[in-house]
Amino acid sequence: SEILDEWNEIKQTRNILLHAGGIIDSNYIRLSGVRARGNVGDLILTDREYLEYASGTIKSLIGKISSHFGRIL
């Protein structure tokens, strides 16, 4: 689903920031798929606009998970 693809790219951005000094590598490209935001060797962009997008995506995903489990319980 689209939101899971977005979540995956956010997670891969986190990995690049923590483990690769913010420089995009082939793992980021491979694991982010069509959501990849640059090329190997580029510095990953994490400006205010991206952080707001990421925050909104995470909140939406949490809402969907909570709603799903609310129906089960």
N, CA, C and O atoms as a GROMACS GRO file, in nm:
protein
  292
    1SER      N    1   0.083  -0.118   0.000
    1SER     CA    2   0.000   0.000   0.000
    1SER      C    3   0.088   0.125   0.000
    1SER      O    4   0.206   0.120   0.036
    2GLU      N    5   0.031   0.234  -0.040
    2GLU     CA    6   0.106   0.360  -0.052
    2GLU      C    7   0.166   0.404   0.081
    2GLU      O    8   0.283   0.445   0.085
    3ILE      N    9   0.088   0.396   0.188
    3ILE     CA   10   0.140   0.443   0.317
    3ILE      C   11   0.255   0.356   0.366
    3ILE      O   12   0.347   0.407   0.431
    4LEU      N   13   0.252   0.227   0.336
    4LEU     CA   14   0.363   0.140   0.376
    4LEU      C   15   0.488   0.170   0.293
    4LEU      O   16   0.599   0.161   0.345
    5ASP      N   17   0.470   0.204   0.166
    5ASP     CA   18   0.583   0.245   0.083
    5ASP      C   19   0.645   0.374   0.137
    5ASP      O   20   0.767   0.389   0.142
    6GLU      N   21   0.558   0.468   0.177
    6GLU     CA   22   0.607   0.594   0.236
    6GLU      C   23   0.682   0.566   0.366
    6GLU      O   24   0.790   0.621   0.389
    7TRP      N   25   0.624   0.481   0.451
    7TRP     CA   26   0.688   0.445   0.578
    7TRP      C   27   0.825   0.382   0.552
    7TRP      O   28   0.922   0.413   0.620
    8ASN      N   29   0.832   0.294   0.454
    8ASN     CA   30   0.958   0.228   0.424
    8ASN      C   31   1.065   0.329   0.384
    8ASN      O   32   1.179   0.318   0.429
    9GLU      N   33   1.030   0.426   0.300
    9GLU     CA   34   1.129   0.527   0.260
    9GLU      C   35   1.174   0.609   0.380
    9GLU      O   36   1.292   0.640   0.392
   10ILE      N   37   1.082   0.643   0.469
   10ILE     CA   38   1.118   0.718   0.591
   10ILE      C   39   1.216   0.636   0.675
   10ILE      O   40   1.314   0.689   0.727
   11LYS      N   41   1.188   0.508   0.689
   11LYS     CA   42   1.276   0.420   0.764
   11LYS      C   43   1.414   0.410   0.699
   11LYS      O   44   1.516   0.410   0.769
   12GLN      N   45   1.418   0.403   0.568
   12GLN     CA   46   1.546   0.397   0.498
   12GLN      C   47   1.622   0.529   0.510
   12GLN      O   48   1.745   0.528   0.518
   13THR      N   49   1.552   0.641   0.512
   13THR     CA   50   1.617   0.770   0.535
   13THR      C   51   1.681   0.772   0.672
   13THR      O   52   1.794   0.818   0.688
   14ARG      N   53   1.610   0.722   0.772
   14ARG     CA   54   1.666   0.711   0.907
   14ARG      C   55   1.794   0.629   0.906
   14ARG      O   56   1.893   0.668   0.968
   15ASN      N   57   1.792   0.517   0.835
   15ASN     CA   58   1.911   0.432   0.828
   15ASN      C   59   2.028   0.505   0.764
   15ASN      O   60   2.141   0.494   0.811
   16ILE      N   61   2.002   0.579   0.656
   16ILE     CA   62   2.108   0.655   0.589
   16ILE      C   63   2.166   0.760   0.683
   16ILE      O   64   2.288   0.778   0.688
   17LEU      N   65   2.080   0.828   0.757
   17LEU     CA   66   2.128   0.932   0.849
   17LEU      C   67   2.213   0.872   0.961
   17LEU      O   68   2.315   0.930   0.999
   18LEU      N   69   2.172   0.758   1.013
   18LEU     CA   70   2.243   0.698   1.127
   18LEU      C   71   2.365   0.616   1.088
   18LEU      O   72   2.464   0.612   1.161
   19HIS      N   73   2.359   0.550   0.974
   19HIS     CA   74   2.463   0.452   0.942
   19HIS      C   75   2.551   0.490   0.823
   19HIS      O   76   2.654   0.426   0.801
   20ALA      N   77   2.513   0.592   0.747
   20ALA     CA   78   2.590   0.625   0.626
   20ALA      C   79   2.624   0.773   0.618
   20ALA      O   80   2.658   0.824   0.512
   21GLY      N   81   2.613   0.842   0.731
   21GLY     CA   82   2.649   0.984   0.732
   21GLY      C   83   2.562   1.071   0.642
   21GLY      O   84   2.604   1.179   0.601
   22GLY      N   85   2.441   1.023   0.611
   22GLY     CA   86   2.350   1.100   0.528
   22GLY      C   87   2.373   1.086   0.379
   22GLY      O   88   2.308   1.152   0.298
   23ILE      N   89   2.467   0.998   0.341
   23ILE     CA   90   2.498   0.978   0.199
   23ILE      C   91   2.422   0.855   0.147
   23ILE      O   92   2.435   0.745   0.200
   24ILE      N   93   2.343   0.877   0.043
   24ILE     CA   94   2.262   0.770  -0.015
   24ILE      C   95   2.352   0.659  -0.068
   24ILE      O   96   2.450   0.684  -0.139
   25ASP      N   97   2.316   0.536  -0.034
   25ASP     CA   98   2.390   0.420  -0.084
   25ASP      C   99   2.295   0.329  -0.163
   25ASP      O  100   2.176   0.356  -0.172
   26SER      N  101   2.351   0.222  -0.218
   26SER     CA  102   2.270   0.134  -0.302
   26SER      C  103   2.161   0.062  -0.223
   26SER      O  104   2.056   0.030  -0.278
   27ASN      N  105   2.184   0.037  -0.094
   27ASN     CA  106   2.079  -0.024  -0.012
   27ASN      C  107   1.958   0.066  -0.001
   27ASN      O  108   1.844   0.020  -0.012
   28TYR      N  109   1.981   0.196   0.021
   28TYR     CA  110   1.869   0.292   0.027
   28TYR      C  111   1.790   0.288  -0.103
   28TYR      O  112   1.667   0.281  -0.102
   29ILE      N  113   1.860   0.293  -0.216
   29ILE     CA  114   1.794   0.293  -0.346
   29ILE      C  115   1.712   0.165  -0.364
   29ILE      O  116   1.596   0.170  -0.403
   30ARG      N  117   1.773   0.051  -0.335
   30ARG     CA  118   1.707  -0.078  -0.353
   30ARG      C  119   1.586  -0.092  -0.260
   30ARG      O  120   1.480  -0.136  -0.303
   31LEU      N  121   1.601  -0.054  -0.134
   31LEU     CA  122   1.495  -0.075  -0.035
   31LEU      C  123   1.385   0.031  -0.042
   31LEU      O  124   1.272   0.005   0.000
   32SER      N  125   1.416   0.149  -0.092
   32SER     CA  126   1.316   0.256  -0.104
   32SER      C  127   1.236   0.245  -0.232
   32SER      O  128   1.126   0.300  -0.242
   33GLY      N  129   1.290   0.176  -0.332
   33GLY     CA  130   1.219   0.158  -0.458
   33GLY      C  131   1.186   0.291  -0.525
   33GLY      O  132   1.270   0.381  -0.532
   34VAL      N  133   1.063   0.302  -0.573
   34VAL     CA  134   1.023   0.422  -0.647
   34VAL      C  135   1.017   0.546  -0.559
   34VAL      O  136   1.010   0.657  -0.610
   35ARG      N  137   1.020   0.529  -0.428
   35ARG     CA  138   1.015   0.642  -0.335
   35ARG      C  139   1.154   0.701  -0.307
   35ARG      O  140   1.164   0.802  -0.238
   36ALA      N  141   1.260   0.639  -0.360
   36ALA     CA  142   1.395   0.689  -0.336
   36ALA      C  143   1.404   0.836  -0.376
   36ALA      O  144   1.349   0.877  -0.478
   37ARG      N  145   1.474   0.914  -0.293
   37ARG     CA  146   1.480   1.059  -0.314
   37ARG      C  147   1.621   1.106  -0.347
   37ARG      O  148   1.671   1.203  -0.289
   38GLY      N  149   1.683   1.039  -0.439
   38GLY     CA  150   1.817   1.078  -0.481
   38GLY      C  151   1.889   0.962  -0.544
   38GLY      O  152   1.830   0.857  -0.571
   39ASN      N  153   2.017   0.981  -0.567
   39ASN     CA  154   2.101   0.879  -0.630
   39ASN      C  155   2.216   0.844  -0.537
   39ASN      O  156   2.248   0.918  -0.444
   40VAL      N  157   2.279   0.729  -0.564
   40VAL     CA  158   2.394   0.686  -0.485
   40VAL      C  159   2.497   0.801  -0.483
   40VAL      O  160   2.533   0.858  -0.586
   41GLY      N  161   2.543   0.831  -0.362
   41GLY     CA  162   2.642   0.936  -0.344
   41GLY      C  163   2.585   1.071  -0.308
   41GLY      O  164   2.658   1.159  -0.260
   42ASP      N  165   2.455   1.091  -0.330
   42ASP     CA  166   2.390   1.218  -0.294
   42ASP      C  167   2.371   1.228  -0.143
   42ASP      O  168   2.361   1.126  -0.074
   43LEU      N  169   2.368   1.349  -0.092
   43LEU     CA  170   2.332   1.374   0.047
   43LEU      C  171   2.179   1.370   0.055
   43LEU      O  172   2.111   1.439  -0.021
   44ILE      N  173   2.126   1.290   0.148
   44ILE     CA  174   1.981   1.278   0.163
   44ILE      C  175   1.925   1.410   0.215
   44ILE      O  176   1.980   1.469   0.308
   45LEU      N  177   1.816   1.455   0.156
   45LEU     CA  178   1.754   1.582   0.195
   45LEU      C  179   1.657   1.558   0.310
   45LEU      O  180   1.565   1.477   0.299
   46THR      N  181   1.678   1.627   0.420
   46THR     CA  182   1.588   1.617   0.535
   46THR      C  183   1.556   1.757   0.586
   46THR      O  184   1.584   1.791   0.700
   47ASP      N  185   1.496   1.836   0.499
   47ASP     CA  186   1.458   1.972   0.536
   47ASP      C  187   1.325   1.971   0.612
   47ASP      O  188   1.266   1.866   0.636
   48ARG      N  189   1.280   2.088   0.650
   48ARG     CA  190   1.157   2.101   0.728
   48ARG      C  191   1.038   2.038   0.657
   48ARG      O  192   0.955   1.971   0.718
   49GLU      N  193   1.030   2.061   0.526
   49GLU     CA  194   0.918   2.007   0.449
   49GLU      C  195   0.917   1.854   0.455
   49GLU      O  196   0.811   1.794   0.473
   50TYR      N  197   1.033   1.791   0.442
   50TYR     CA  198   1.040   1.644   0.450
   50TYR      C  199   1.003   1.596   0.590
   50TYR      O  200   0.929   1.498   0.604
   51LEU      N  201   1.053   1.663   0.693
   51LEU     CA  202   1.022   1.622   0.830
   51LEU      C  203   0.873   1.634   0.860
   51LEU      O  204   0.818   1.550   0.931
   52GLU      N  205   0.808   1.738   0.807
   52GLU     CA  206   0.664   1.752   0.825
   52GLU      C  207   0.589   1.640   0.751
   52GLU      O  208   0.493   1.585   0.803
   53TYR      N  209   0.635   1.609   0.630
   53TYR     CA  210   0.577   1.498   0.553
   53TYR      C  211   0.593   1.366   0.630
   53TYR      O  212   0.497   1.290   0.644
   54ALA      N  213   0.715   1.341   0.679
   54ALA     CA  214   0.742   1.216   0.751
   54ALA      C  215   0.657   1.207   0.877
   54ALA      O  216   0.600   1.102   0.906
   55SER      N  217   0.647   1.315   0.950
   55SER     CA  218   0.567   1.318   1.072
   55SER      C  219   0.420   1.289   1.041
   55SER      O  220   0.356   1.211   1.111
   56GLY      N  221   0.367   1.351   0.937
   56GLY     CA  222   0.228   1.328   0.898
   56GLY      C  223   0.204   1.185   0.854
   56GLY      O  224   0.100   1.126   0.886
   57THR      N  225   0.299   1.128   0.782
   57THR     CA  226   0.287   0.989   0.738
   57THR      C  227   0.286   0.894   0.856
   57THR      O  228   0.205   0.802   0.862
   58ILE      N  229   0.375   0.917   0.951
   58ILE     CA  230   0.383   0.832   1.070
   58ILE      C  231   0.253   0.843   1.151
   58ILE      O  232   0.200   0.742   1.197
   59LYS      N  233   0.203   0.964   1.168
   59LYS     CA  234   0.077   0.983   1.242
   59LYS      C  235  -0.038   0.910   1.171
   59LYS      O  236  -0.121   0.847   1.236
   60SER      N  237  -0.042   0.919   1.040
   60SER     CA  238  -0.147   0.852   0.964
   60SER      C  239  -0.137   0.701   0.979
   60SER      O  240  -0.238   0.633   0.997
   61LEU      N  241  -0.016   0.649   0.972
   61LEU     CA  242   0.004   0.505   0.987
   61LEU      C  243  -0.038   0.458   1.126
   61LEU      O  244  -0.103   0.355   1.140
   62ILE      N  245  -0.001   0.533   1.229
   62ILE     CA  246  -0.041   0.499   1.366
   62ILE      C  247  -0.193   0.500   1.378
   62ILE      O  248  -0.251   0.413   1.442
   63GLY      N  249  -0.257   0.599   1.318
   63GLY     CA  250  -0.403   0.606   1.320
   63GLY      C  251  -0.467   0.485   1.255
   63GLY      O  252  -0.564   0.430   1.306
   64LYS      N  253  -0.413   0.443   1.140
   64LYS     CA  254  -0.467   0.326   1.071
   64LYS      C  255  -0.448   0.199   1.154
   64LYS      O  256  -0.537   0.114   1.160
   65ILE      N  257  -0.332   0.186   1.217
   65ILE     CA  258  -0.307   0.068   1.301
   65ILE      C  259  -0.401   0.069   1.421
   65ILE      O  260  -0.460  -0.034   1.454
   66SER      N  261  -0.415   0.184   1.486
   66SER     CA  262  -0.504   0.194   1.603
   66SER      C  263  -0.648   0.163   1.565
   66SER      O  264  -0.718   0.093   1.638
   67SER      N  265  -0.692   0.214   1.450
   67SER     CA  266  -0.828   0.189   1.404
   67SER      C  267  -0.848   0.039   1.379
   67SER      O  268  -0.951  -0.018   1.416
   68HIS      N  269  -0.750  -0.022   1.316
   68HIS     CA  270  -0.759  -0.165   1.286
   68HIS      C  271  -0.772  -0.247   1.416
   68HIS      O  272  -0.859  -0.334   1.427
   69PHE      N  273  -0.686  -0.219   1.513
   69PHE     CA  274  -0.690  -0.295   1.637
   69PHE      C  275  -0.812  -0.260   1.720
   69PHE      O  276  -0.860  -0.343   1.797
   70GLY      N  277  -0.864  -0.140   1.707
   70GLY     CA  278  -0.986  -0.103   1.776
   70GLY      C  279  -1.105  -0.186   1.730
   70GLY      O  280  -1.193  -0.219   1.808
   71ARG      N  281  -1.106  -0.218   1.600
   71ARG     CA  282  -1.214  -0.302   1.546
   71ARG      C  283  -1.202  -0.446   1.595
   71ARG      O  284  -1.302  -0.514   1.615
   72ILE      N  285  -1.079  -0.491   1.614
   72ILE     CA  286  -1.057  -0.629   1.659
   72ILE      C  287  -1.094  -0.644   1.806
   72ILE      O  288  -1.157  -0.743   1.845
   73LEU      N  289  -1.057  -0.545   1.887
   73LEU     CA  290  -1.082  -0.554   2.030
   73LEU      C  291  -1.225  -0.518   2.054
   73LEU      O  292  -1.270  -0.519   2.169
   0.00000   0.00000   0.00000
